[in-house]
């Protein structure tokens, strides 16, 4: 069974640009969550989607947004990039939105110059 | 809000020695607790989870953790460390109060080093 796939794995952007990251969950999983990992702030929850609906949102500015498609694939978008947005963005999928048993992808490493 | 505190950002053990990684939680109701491991340049992998059933939880790769309500702790142990255990370990709590099952709050992580 294929795991969680995130694309692209690495990308470099400049301040002010926008970026879209993609996540394909494990087949059959309907929940997709996104986390930001940085050396300073650690792992922080961005948002969760279940059956195309946003169920939870973390404490991030409106520049961070996401969506989920009918096939459970998810994208997250960051607009007007800032240097502080440089991070590893991790996507995790789960069968349901309960219990928190998450299966993580290897992440998309974003560098903002 | 629920939170977890991991004591010790770096732990070093000898191969074959006991591994003990500490995690304390803060919650007004029994939480769901998890331990995840992250190898370099990889995503996180679930080691084990506590969901209010047995207080001693066994996970993968020989790890186990014991939920102690009186101490608000959920420490991770492994009787004998192996070189392949070197990684970063994260304790996490699930925010069940507001129905956010997959909204995990992570600790700051403990980097485990295993020496020959």
Short mmCIF file of C-alpha atoms in Angstrom, two decimals:
data_model
loop_
_atom_site.label_atom_id
_atom_site.label_comp_id
_atom_site.label_asym_id
_atom_site.label_seq_id
_atom_site.Cartn_x
_atom_site.Cartn_y
_atom_site.Cartn_z
CA UNK A 1 0.00 0.00 0.00
CA UNK A 2 1.49 3.31 -1.02
CA UNK A 3 2.20 5.80 1.75
CA UNK A 4 1.48 9.50 1.92
CA UNK A 5 3.03 11.30 -1.03
CA UNK A 6 4.01 14.95 -0.90
CA UNK A 7 5.16 17.07 -3.81
CA UNK A 8 7.39 18.84 -4.36
CA UNK A 9 9.95 17.58 -1.85
CA UNK A 10 12.11 20.68 -2.05
CA UNK A 11 11.46 24.17 -3.32
CA UNK A 12 12.96 27.61 -3.12
CA UNK A 13 10.91 30.78 -3.36
CA UNK A 14 11.51 34.47 -2.82
CA UNK A 15 9.67 36.79 -0.46
CA UNK A 16 6.31 37.90 -1.74
CA UNK A 17 5.76 34.88 -3.95
CA UNK A 18 3.16 32.22 -3.31
CA UNK A 19 3.51 28.46 -3.13
CA UNK A 20 1.22 25.45 -3.46
CA UNK A 21 2.08 22.11 -1.88
CA UNK A 22 0.34 18.87 -2.70
CA UNK A 23 -0.47 15.80 -0.63
CA UNK A 24 -1.87 12.45 -1.73
CA UNK A 25 -3.09 10.44 1.27
CA UNK A 26 -3.02 6.70 1.74
CA UNK A 27 -5.75 5.08 -0.31
CA UNK A 28 -8.99 5.04 1.67
CA UNK A 29 -7.93 7.73 4.12
CA UNK A 30 -10.36 10.62 4.23
CA UNK A 31 -8.64 12.93 6.66
CA UNK A 32 -5.64 15.03 5.74
CA UNK A 33 -3.80 17.24 8.21
CA UNK A 34 -0.98 19.68 7.64
CA UNK A 35 1.80 20.58 10.06
CA UNK A 36 4.64 23.06 9.90
CA UNK A 37 7.99 22.05 11.39
CA UNK A 38 10.69 24.61 12.16
CA UNK A 39 13.71 24.51 14.47
CA UNK A 40 12.37 27.42 16.51
CA UNK A 41 8.66 26.62 16.82
CA UNK A 42 8.75 22.85 16.44
CA UNK A 43 5.74 21.03 15.03
CA UNK A 44 2.64 23.16 14.71
CA UNK A 45 -0.79 22.21 13.44
CA UNK A 46 -1.98 24.13 10.40
CA UNK A 47 -5.34 22.60 9.49
CA UNK A 48 -7.26 19.38 8.93
CA UNK A 49 -9.61 18.44 6.15
CA UNK A 50 -12.10 15.60 6.22
CA UNK A 51 -14.38 14.81 3.29
CA UNK A 52 -13.52 18.14 1.64
CA UNK A 53 -14.44 20.17 4.75
CA UNK A 54 -12.00 21.99 6.99
CA UNK A 55 -12.51 20.53 10.47
CA UNK A 56 -9.85 22.34 12.42
CA UNK A 57 -7.51 25.25 11.93
CA UNK A 58 -4.38 26.20 13.82
CA UNK A 59 -3.17 29.66 14.76
CA UNK A 60 -1.70 30.74 11.46
CA UNK A 61 -2.44 33.89 9.48
CA UNK A 62 -4.88 33.89 6.59
CA UNK A 63 -1.97 33.66 4.14
CA UNK A 64 -2.05 29.95 4.87
CA UNK A 65 -4.94 28.13 3.25
CA UNK A 66 -5.81 24.67 2.11
CA UNK A 67 -8.38 22.56 0.40
CA UNK A 68 -9.26 18.95 -0.16
CA UNK A 69 -10.59 17.39 -3.29
CA UNK A 70 -13.21 14.66 -3.72
CA UNK A 71 -10.46 12.03 -4.08
CA UNK A 72 -9.08 13.14 -0.66
CA UNK A 73 -5.97 14.70 -2.16
CA UNK A 74 -5.14 17.97 -0.50
CA UNK A 75 -3.26 21.13 -1.31
CA UNK A 76 -2.06 23.93 0.89
CA UNK A 77 -1.19 27.38 -0.31
CA UNK A 78 0.91 30.08 1.25
CA UNK A 79 0.62 33.54 -0.27
CA UNK A 80 2.92 36.53 0.12
CA UNK A 81 5.75 34.41 1.45
CA UNK A 82 7.87 35.67 4.32
CA UNK A 83 11.32 34.52 5.40
CA UNK A 84 9.75 32.94 8.48
CA UNK A 85 7.69 30.61 6.32
CA UNK A 86 10.82 28.58 5.59
CA UNK A 87 10.00 25.19 7.07
CA UNK A 88 9.29 21.55 6.51
CA UNK A 89 5.59 21.17 5.74
CA UNK A 90 4.29 17.77 6.69
CA UNK A 91 1.09 16.21 5.51
CA UNK A 92 -0.55 13.38 7.43
CA UNK A 93 -3.48 11.20 6.54
CA UNK A 94 -5.85 9.19 8.68
CA UNK A 95 -8.82 6.91 8.11
CA UNK A 96 -11.07 9.11 10.18
CA UNK A 97 -10.88 12.33 12.12
CA UNK A 98 -10.76 10.46 15.40
CA UNK A 99 -8.01 9.34 17.78
CA UNK A 100 -5.14 11.00 16.00
CA UNK A 101 -3.41 8.00 14.44
CA UNK A 102 -1.63 9.84 11.69
CA UNK A 103 0.49 8.58 8.83
CA UNK A 104 2.97 11.23 7.73
CA UNK A 105 4.56 11.95 4.41
CA UNK A 106 8.23 12.89 4.12
CA UNK A 107 7.38 16.55 3.80
CA UNK A 108 7.96 19.47 1.48
CA UNK A 109 10.94 21.58 2.48
CA UNK A 110 10.32 25.22 1.60
CA UNK A 111 13.09 27.77 1.64
CA UNK A 112 12.15 31.43 1.30
CA UNK A 113 14.94 33.79 0.24
CA UNK B 1 -5.51 23.87 26.06
CA UNK B 2 -3.70 20.60 26.35
CA UNK B 3 0.08 20.47 26.19
CA UNK B 4 3.02 18.13 26.59
CA UNK B 5 6.48 18.76 27.97
CA UNK B 6 9.45 16.66 27.00
CA UNK B 7 12.28 16.79 29.49
CA UNK B 8 15.68 16.70 27.87
CA UNK B 9 16.17 17.83 24.31
CA UNK B 10 19.11 15.45 23.91
CA UNK B 11 19.57 12.00 25.44
CA UNK B 12 22.60 9.81 24.89
CA UNK B 13 22.75 6.11 25.74
CA UNK B 14 25.09 3.23 25.05
CA UNK B 15 24.02 0.45 22.75
CA UNK B 16 22.26 -2.20 24.86
CA UNK B 17 21.36 0.25 27.62
CA UNK B 18 17.89 1.27 28.75
CA UNK B 19 16.22 4.07 26.84
CA UNK B 20 14.02 6.43 28.86
CA UNK B 21 12.47 9.46 27.21
CA UNK B 22 10.28 11.63 29.41
CA UNK B 23 6.95 13.22 28.61
CA UNK B 24 4.54 15.00 30.93
CA UNK B 25 1.13 16.18 29.83
CA UNK B 26 -1.22 18.87 30.94
CA UNK B 27 -4.91 18.20 30.58
CA UNK B 28 -8.06 18.62 32.60
CA UNK B 29 -9.52 15.40 31.19
CA UNK B 30 -7.88 12.08 30.26
CA UNK B 31 -6.08 12.75 27.01
CA UNK B 32 -5.07 10.63 24.08
CA UNK B 33 -1.28 10.45 24.05
CA UNK B 34 1.16 9.43 21.36
CA UNK B 35 4.83 8.91 20.70
CA UNK B 36 6.17 9.51 17.21
CA UNK B 37 9.68 9.01 15.85
CA UNK B 38 11.34 11.02 13.10
CA UNK B 39 14.45 9.82 11.28
CA UNK B 40 16.60 12.37 9.44
CA UNK B 41 14.89 13.86 6.40
CA UNK B 42 11.81 11.73 6.95
CA UNK B 43 8.28 12.23 8.15
CA UNK B 44 7.00 11.09 11.53
CA UNK B 45 6.12 7.50 12.30
CA UNK B 46 3.74 6.43 15.05
CA UNK B 47 5.45 4.34 17.74
CA UNK B 48 2.50 3.87 20.07
CA UNK B 49 -0.66 5.49 21.39
CA UNK B 50 -2.66 5.62 24.61
CA UNK B 51 -6.42 5.87 24.24
CA UNK B 52 -7.63 5.21 27.80
CA UNK B 53 -7.52 1.42 27.60
CA UNK B 54 -4.50 -0.35 29.12
CA UNK B 55 -2.10 1.99 30.92
CA UNK B 56 0.95 0.08 29.66
CA UNK B 57 1.12 0.47 25.92
CA UNK B 58 3.38 -1.58 23.69
CA UNK B 59 4.50 -0.18 20.39
CA UNK B 60 6.72 -1.01 17.48
CA UNK B 61 10.45 -1.70 17.58
CA UNK B 62 10.37 -2.84 21.22
CA UNK B 63 9.20 0.48 22.67
CA UNK B 64 6.56 0.83 25.34
CA UNK B 65 5.10 3.62 27.44
CA UNK B 66 3.15 3.75 30.67
CA UNK B 67 0.36 6.21 31.33
CA UNK B 68 0.53 7.43 34.93
CA UNK B 69 -2.34 9.71 35.81
CA UNK B 70 -0.99 10.51 39.27
CA UNK B 71 2.23 11.80 37.74
CA UNK B 72 0.65 13.14 34.51
CA UNK B 73 3.39 11.28 32.67
CA UNK B 74 3.72 9.11 29.59
CA UNK B 75 7.39 8.17 29.47
CA UNK B 76 8.77 6.09 26.60
CA UNK B 77 11.11 3.18 27.35
CA UNK B 78 13.02 0.47 25.58
CA UNK B 79 15.00 -2.13 27.52
CA UNK B 80 17.95 -2.30 25.16
CA UNK B 81 18.97 0.46 22.76
CA UNK B 82 20.07 -0.30 19.23
CA UNK B 83 22.05 1.92 16.91
CA UNK B 84 19.03 2.11 14.61
CA UNK B 85 17.04 3.82 17.41
CA UNK B 86 18.98 7.04 16.93
CA UNK B 87 16.36 9.57 15.87
CA UNK B 88 14.18 12.36 17.21
CA UNK B 89 11.21 11.37 19.35
CA UNK B 90 8.08 13.43 19.83
CA UNK B 91 5.38 13.10 22.43
CA UNK B 92 1.96 14.41 21.40
CA UNK B 93 -1.50 14.91 22.83
CA UNK B 94 -4.78 14.90 20.98
CA UNK B 95 -7.23 17.69 21.53
CA UNK B 96 -10.34 15.61 22.15
CA UNK B 97 -12.13 18.35 24.07
CA UNK B 98 -13.17 20.22 20.95
CA UNK B 99 -13.52 17.18 18.71
CA UNK B 100 -10.14 17.73 17.11
CA UNK B 101 -8.92 14.15 17.01
CA UNK B 102 -6.23 14.74 14.42
CA UNK B 103 -5.17 18.09 15.80
CA UNK B 104 -2.10 17.02 17.71
CA UNK B 105 -0.07 19.21 20.03
CA UNK B 106 3.53 18.06 19.94
CA UNK B 107 6.31 18.39 22.44
CA UNK B 108 9.60 19.96 21.46
CA UNK B 109 11.22 16.61 20.77
CA UNK B 110 14.08 14.58 22.23
CA UNK B 111 17.06 13.71 20.07
CA UNK B 112 18.26 10.23 20.99
CA UNK B 113 21.89 9.36 20.34
CA UNK B 114 23.07 5.77 20.65
CA UNK B 115 26.77 5.21 21.16
CA UNK B 116 28.84 2.06 20.77
#
